[in-house]
Every structure is written in structure tokens, then in C-alpha cells.
């Protein structure tokens, strides 16, 4: 494209970053949130472009504190899908933190057939060896969150915290309700309703790994 057809837009990445988060804070009412999750909320709004999600955030315990403490202990992050894994900025994580996803494990398809369930739910059964003290980030499958809640109710090892952002019209809202109602004693952060997605789950991890935007 010739110079005469160049479009006028902001190109400086640092200035774009600065203005973006300033705009998020200016457009978003964060007054009802505890201070510990304000920075996470800012990143979530930035990830989806919608300040209205803040009123649907729900949490139990102190998920921000527990996630940060778990990461400092080099506990793993367990994700429900590879898109969440791809969205996590590894350089922001403390040294030694692994990001795990079992969805493509060769055993998952057989487990799903055996249990007559989704691959996402079956993959949760393979989390057990790494689940104790981990950070769970769910950004896609409601069935993964349902299965995790079921396993925890049956006595599976407790993660340090659950960042629950499954998305969709079938089961997403209900799976988040199940998490909140189960009273598992595990701190969590979620977004009520159908909205969610891998970008939000990854943004929550990134926020808590790196501190304030």
C-alpha cells in the first residue's frame, strides 16, 4: 500500500497497551469488587471488550491470593483445552510452572466412549495426579467443569483455586452454578451466565501471574 493510502491509527505497542488499560478502568465500574480481584477484572474486560461482565463476576474465598501463592510454589496450571494453554503468557509465569492439558491424551477418546461423555469431561479424570494444589483454568467446556465438581465432591485432591469460564448455550451457566452451590471449600472465580471463553480463562491466569496491568 502506498503512503497516500496509509490509514491513520495508533501503532506504538506500548502506547496502545497503556491507553487500553486506562480506557478499561475509565469505562468500568469496579467499585463493588474486592481489591484483590480488581486487576483480574480489568484484564477480563480488556480480553472481551465488555465492561458489563463485571456485574456477573462471582467468586468464593480469595482466588487471587491462592492462585498467586500456588504459582509461587511452582504448582501447575491445568487447562481444559489447548486454546487456554496457547493464551497463557509463559514468560509471565514463575520459573518451574508447567501448563498442562490432557484433552489430546491418547486415553481420552476411550474414556469418553466408556463413560458415554465428552472428551473434555473424560480428560478431567487424567488431572488427578497433578490436581492437588494446582490452578485449574476452564475456558471452553461446561462438561469439564461439571466433571471437576463431581470429582471433588467424591474426594479428589483439591486444587488451590478454580478459574471457571466455560462458554456456551448448553450447560455453561448451569456448570458455574454447580460450582458455586457445591461449597467445595476451593476458592474460585467465574462469570455467571453463558459468557466466558478461553481468552477469559487465559487472561485471568495472566493477570494473576503478572500483577497489575
GROMACS .gro file of C-alpha atoms in nm:
model
  213
    1UNK     CA    1   0.000   0.000   0.000
    2UNK     CA    2   0.141   0.340  -0.093
    3UNK     CA    3   0.190   0.612   0.165
    4UNK     CA    4  -0.102   0.804   0.019
    5UNK     CA    5  -0.333   0.515   0.116
    6UNK     CA    6  -0.197   0.458   0.467
    7UNK     CA    7  -0.462   0.464   0.737
    8UNK     CA    8  -0.419   0.679   1.046
    9UNK     CA    9  -0.408   0.465   1.360
   10UNK     CA   10  -0.203   0.424   1.673
   11UNK     CA   11   0.098   0.198   1.606
   12UNK     CA   12   0.314   0.224   1.919
   13UNK     CA   13   0.256  -0.104   2.111
   14UNK     CA   14   0.345   0.042   2.450
   15UNK     CA   15   0.110   0.335   2.400
   16UNK     CA   16  -0.167   0.104   2.280
   17UNK     CA   17  -0.119  -0.107   2.593
   18UNK     CA   18  -0.120   0.197   2.823
   19UNK     CA   19  -0.427   0.354   2.663
   20UNK     CA   20  -0.614   0.024   2.651
   21UNK     CA   21  -0.599  -0.039   3.023
   22UNK     CA   22  -0.662   0.326   3.103
   23UNK     CA   23  -0.974   0.309   2.886
   24UNK     CA   24  -1.090  -0.011   3.056
   25UNK     CA   25  -1.058   0.146   3.400
   26UNK     CA   26  -1.237   0.461   3.285
   27UNK     CA   27  -1.526   0.264   3.133
   28UNK     CA   28  -1.572   0.003   3.406
   29UNK     CA   29  -1.737   0.032   3.746
   30UNK     CA   30  -1.505  -0.168   3.970
   31UNK     CA   31  -1.635  -0.026   4.298
   32UNK     CA   32  -1.823  -0.339   4.405
   33UNK     CA   33  -1.523  -0.569   4.372
   34UNK     CA   34  -1.280  -0.662   4.647
   35UNK     CA   35  -0.941  -0.505   4.584
   36UNK     CA   36  -0.781  -0.845   4.534
   37UNK     CA   37  -0.967  -0.915   4.210
   38UNK     CA   38  -0.980  -0.566   4.058
   39UNK     CA   39  -0.674  -0.627   3.842
   40UNK     CA   40  -0.816  -0.959   3.722
   41UNK     CA   41  -1.145  -0.791   3.635
   42UNK     CA   42  -0.961  -0.525   3.435
   43UNK     CA   43  -0.786  -0.791   3.228
   44UNK     CA   44  -1.109  -0.982   3.176
   45UNK     CA   45  -1.282  -0.669   3.046
   46UNK     CA   46  -0.983  -0.599   2.823
   47UNK     CA   47  -0.996  -0.955   2.687
   48UNK     CA   48  -1.361  -0.937   2.582
   49UNK     CA   49  -1.415  -0.562   2.535
   50UNK     CA   50  -1.724  -0.556   2.754
   51UNK     CA   51  -1.728  -0.368   3.088
   52UNK     CA   52  -2.073  -0.513   3.161
   53UNK     CA   53  -1.924  -0.851   3.254
   54UNK     CA   54  -1.809  -0.713   3.589
   55UNK     CA   55  -2.159  -0.730   3.734
   56UNK     CA   56  -2.169  -1.104   3.658
   57UNK     CA   57  -1.837  -1.194   3.816
   58UNK     CA   58  -1.874  -1.432   4.109
   59UNK     CA   59  -1.615  -1.572   4.345
   60UNK     CA   60  -1.567  -1.775   4.657
   61UNK     CA   61  -1.284  -1.736   4.904
   62UNK     CA   62  -0.981  -1.539   4.787
   63UNK     CA   63  -0.895  -1.686   4.446
   64UNK     CA   64  -0.641  -1.415   4.360
   65UNK     CA   65  -0.433  -1.482   4.671
   66UNK     CA   66  -0.450  -1.859   4.628
   67UNK     CA   67  -0.358  -1.853   4.258
   68UNK     CA   68  -0.058  -1.627   4.320
   69UNK     CA   69   0.057  -1.840   4.612
   70UNK     CA   70   0.019  -2.159   4.407
   71UNK     CA   71   0.219  -2.016   4.117
   72UNK     CA   72   0.494  -1.904   4.353
   73UNK     CA   73   0.513  -2.264   4.472
   74UNK     CA   74   0.552  -2.368   4.106
   75UNK     CA   75   0.220  -2.552   4.115
   76UNK     CA   76   0.094  -2.643   3.767
   77UNK     CA   77  -0.181  -2.471   3.574
   78UNK     CA   78  -0.427  -2.728   3.439
   79UNK     CA   79  -0.634  -2.614   3.139
   80UNK     CA   80  -0.935  -2.778   2.979
   81UNK     CA   81  -0.829  -2.704   2.621
   82UNK     CA   82  -0.526  -2.614   2.414
   83UNK     CA   83  -0.660  -2.268   2.334
   84UNK     CA   84  -0.634  -2.174   2.701
   85UNK     CA   85  -0.282  -2.314   2.705
   86UNK     CA   86  -0.191  -2.104   2.399
   87UNK     CA   87  -0.335  -1.789   2.557
   88UNK     CA   88  -0.126  -1.812   2.874
   89UNK     CA   89   0.185  -1.597   2.850
   90UNK     CA   90   0.458  -1.831   2.970
   91UNK     CA   91   0.714  -1.558   3.035
   92UNK     CA   92   0.481  -1.411   3.299
   93UNK     CA   93   0.474  -1.735   3.497
   94UNK     CA   94   0.722  -1.801   3.775
   95UNK     CA   95   1.004  -2.039   3.690
   96UNK     CA   96   0.908  -2.404   3.707
   97UNK     CA   97   0.534  -2.362   3.647
   98UNK     CA   98   0.400  -2.617   3.397
   99UNK     CA   99   0.084  -2.560   3.194
  100UNK     CA  100  -0.093  -2.892   3.142
  101UNK     CA  101  -0.378  -3.006   2.920
  102UNK     CA  102  -0.486  -3.370   2.889
  103UNK     CA  103  -0.752  -3.324   2.620
  104UNK     CA  104  -0.536  -3.477   2.346
  105UNK     CA  105  -0.403  -3.761   2.560
  106UNK     CA  106  -0.443  -4.089   2.369
  107UNK     CA  107  -0.650  -4.237   2.654
  108UNK     CA  108  -0.921  -3.971   2.644
  109UNK     CA  109  -1.123  -4.098   2.348
  110UNK     CA  110  -1.157  -4.443   2.507
  111UNK     CA  111  -1.255  -4.298   2.842
  112UNK     CA  112  -1.517  -4.080   2.677
  113UNK     CA  113  -1.672  -4.380   2.500
  114UNK     CA  114  -1.660  -4.589   2.816
  115UNK     CA  115  -1.827  -4.318   3.023
  116UNK     CA  116  -2.064  -4.202   2.746
  117UNK     CA  117  -1.950  -3.844   2.794
  118UNK     CA  118  -1.750  -3.573   2.619
  119UNK     CA  119  -1.375  -3.585   2.565
  120UNK     CA  120  -1.348  -3.269   2.775
  121UNK     CA  121  -1.514  -3.439   3.072
  122UNK     CA  122  -1.313  -3.759   3.029
  123UNK     CA  123  -0.990  -3.559   3.018
  124UNK     CA  124  -1.060  -3.433   3.371
  125UNK     CA  125  -1.012  -3.789   3.502
  126UNK     CA  126  -0.646  -3.762   3.398
  127UNK     CA  127  -0.593  -3.448   3.606
  128UNK     CA  128  -0.591  -3.634   3.937
  129UNK     CA  129  -0.211  -3.687   3.969
  130UNK     CA  130  -0.149  -3.313   3.927
  131UNK     CA  131  -0.465  -3.170   4.083
  132UNK     CA  132  -0.350  -3.120   4.445
  133UNK     CA  133  -0.264  -2.751   4.493
  134UNK     CA  134  -0.290  -2.671   4.121
  135UNK     CA  135  -0.455  -2.380   3.941
  136UNK     CA  136  -0.741  -2.500   3.723
  137UNK     CA  137  -0.838  -2.280   3.426
  138UNK     CA  138  -1.150  -2.380   3.233
  139UNK     CA  139  -1.231  -2.167   2.930
  140UNK     CA  140  -1.431  -2.386   2.699
  141UNK     CA  141  -1.623  -2.691   2.812
  142UNK     CA  142  -1.908  -2.687   3.064
  143UNK     CA  143  -1.879  -3.067   3.089
  144UNK     CA  144  -1.522  -3.028   3.213
  145UNK     CA  145  -1.639  -2.805   3.498
  146UNK     CA  146  -1.929  -3.037   3.580
  147UNK     CA  147  -1.689  -3.332   3.589
  148UNK     CA  148  -1.439  -3.147   3.807
  149UNK     CA  149  -1.712  -3.061   4.058
  150UNK     CA  150  -1.827  -3.424   4.060
  151UNK     CA  151  -1.474  -3.549   4.120
  152UNK     CA  152  -1.412  -3.301   4.401
  153UNK     CA  153  -1.739  -3.398   4.568
  154UNK     CA  154  -1.617  -3.759   4.557
  155UNK     CA  155  -1.294  -3.668   4.731
  156UNK     CA  156  -1.048  -3.591   4.453
  157UNK     CA  157  -0.740  -3.387   4.551
  158UNK     CA  158  -0.819  -3.017   4.597
  159UNK     CA  159  -0.674  -2.758   4.360
  160UNK     CA  160  -0.560  -2.428   4.506
  161UNK     CA  161  -0.819  -2.240   4.302
  162UNK     CA  162  -1.053  -2.274   4.004
  163UNK     CA  163  -1.083  -2.011   3.730
  164UNK     CA  164  -1.408  -2.115   3.564
  165UNK     CA  165  -1.508  -1.955   3.234
  166UNK     CA  166  -1.685  -2.223   3.027
  167UNK     CA  167  -1.887  -2.069   2.747
  168UNK     CA  168  -2.199  -2.159   2.553
  169UNK     CA  169  -2.573  -2.206   2.549
  170UNK     CA  170  -2.582  -2.563   2.681
  171UNK     CA  171  -2.455  -2.618   3.032
  172UNK     CA  172  -2.228  -2.316   3.072
  173UNK     CA  173  -2.446  -2.120   3.313
  174UNK     CA  174  -2.551  -2.437   3.491
  175UNK     CA  175  -2.196  -2.565   3.540
  176UNK     CA  176  -2.095  -2.237   3.704
  177UNK     CA  177  -2.398  -2.256   3.929
  178UNK     CA  178  -2.299  -2.610   4.025
  179UNK     CA  179  -1.952  -2.487   4.120
  180UNK     CA  180  -2.090  -2.211   4.340
  181UNK     CA  181  -2.353  -2.432   4.504
  182UNK     CA  182  -2.122  -2.725   4.574
  183UNK     CA  183  -1.943  -2.538   4.856
  184UNK     CA  184  -1.624  -2.731   4.789
  185UNK     CA  185  -1.405  -2.510   5.004
  186UNK     CA  186  -1.193  -2.433   4.697
  187UNK     CA  187  -1.156  -2.063   4.607
  188UNK     CA  188  -1.294  -1.984   4.262
  189UNK     CA  189  -1.358  -1.704   4.017
  190UNK     CA  190  -1.625  -1.735   3.750
  191UNK     CA  191  -1.854  -1.539   3.519
  192UNK     CA  192  -2.221  -1.615   3.565
  193UNK     CA  193  -2.431  -1.695   3.260
  194UNK     CA  194  -2.345  -1.809   2.908
  195UNK     CA  195  -2.047  -1.580   2.854
  196UNK     CA  196  -1.692  -1.697   2.902
  197UNK     CA  197  -1.428  -1.845   2.676
  198UNK     CA  198  -1.065  -1.941   2.653
  199UNK     CA  199  -0.948  -1.580   2.621
  200UNK     CA  200  -1.102  -1.501   2.960
  201UNK     CA  201  -0.956  -1.807   3.133
  202UNK     CA  202  -0.611  -1.727   2.995
  203UNK     CA  203  -0.649  -1.359   3.084
  204UNK     CA  204  -0.728  -1.450   3.444
  205UNK     CA  205  -0.413  -1.661   3.469
  206UNK     CA  206  -0.202  -1.392   3.305
  207UNK     CA  207  -0.338  -1.124   3.538
  208UNK     CA  208  -0.258  -1.321   3.848
  209UNK     CA  209   0.081  -1.430   3.720
  210UNK     CA  210   0.199  -1.081   3.633
  211UNK     CA  211   0.031  -0.843   3.877
  212UNK     CA  212  -0.135  -0.515   3.786
  213UNK     CA  213  -0.185  -0.423   3.418
   0.00000   0.00000   0.00000
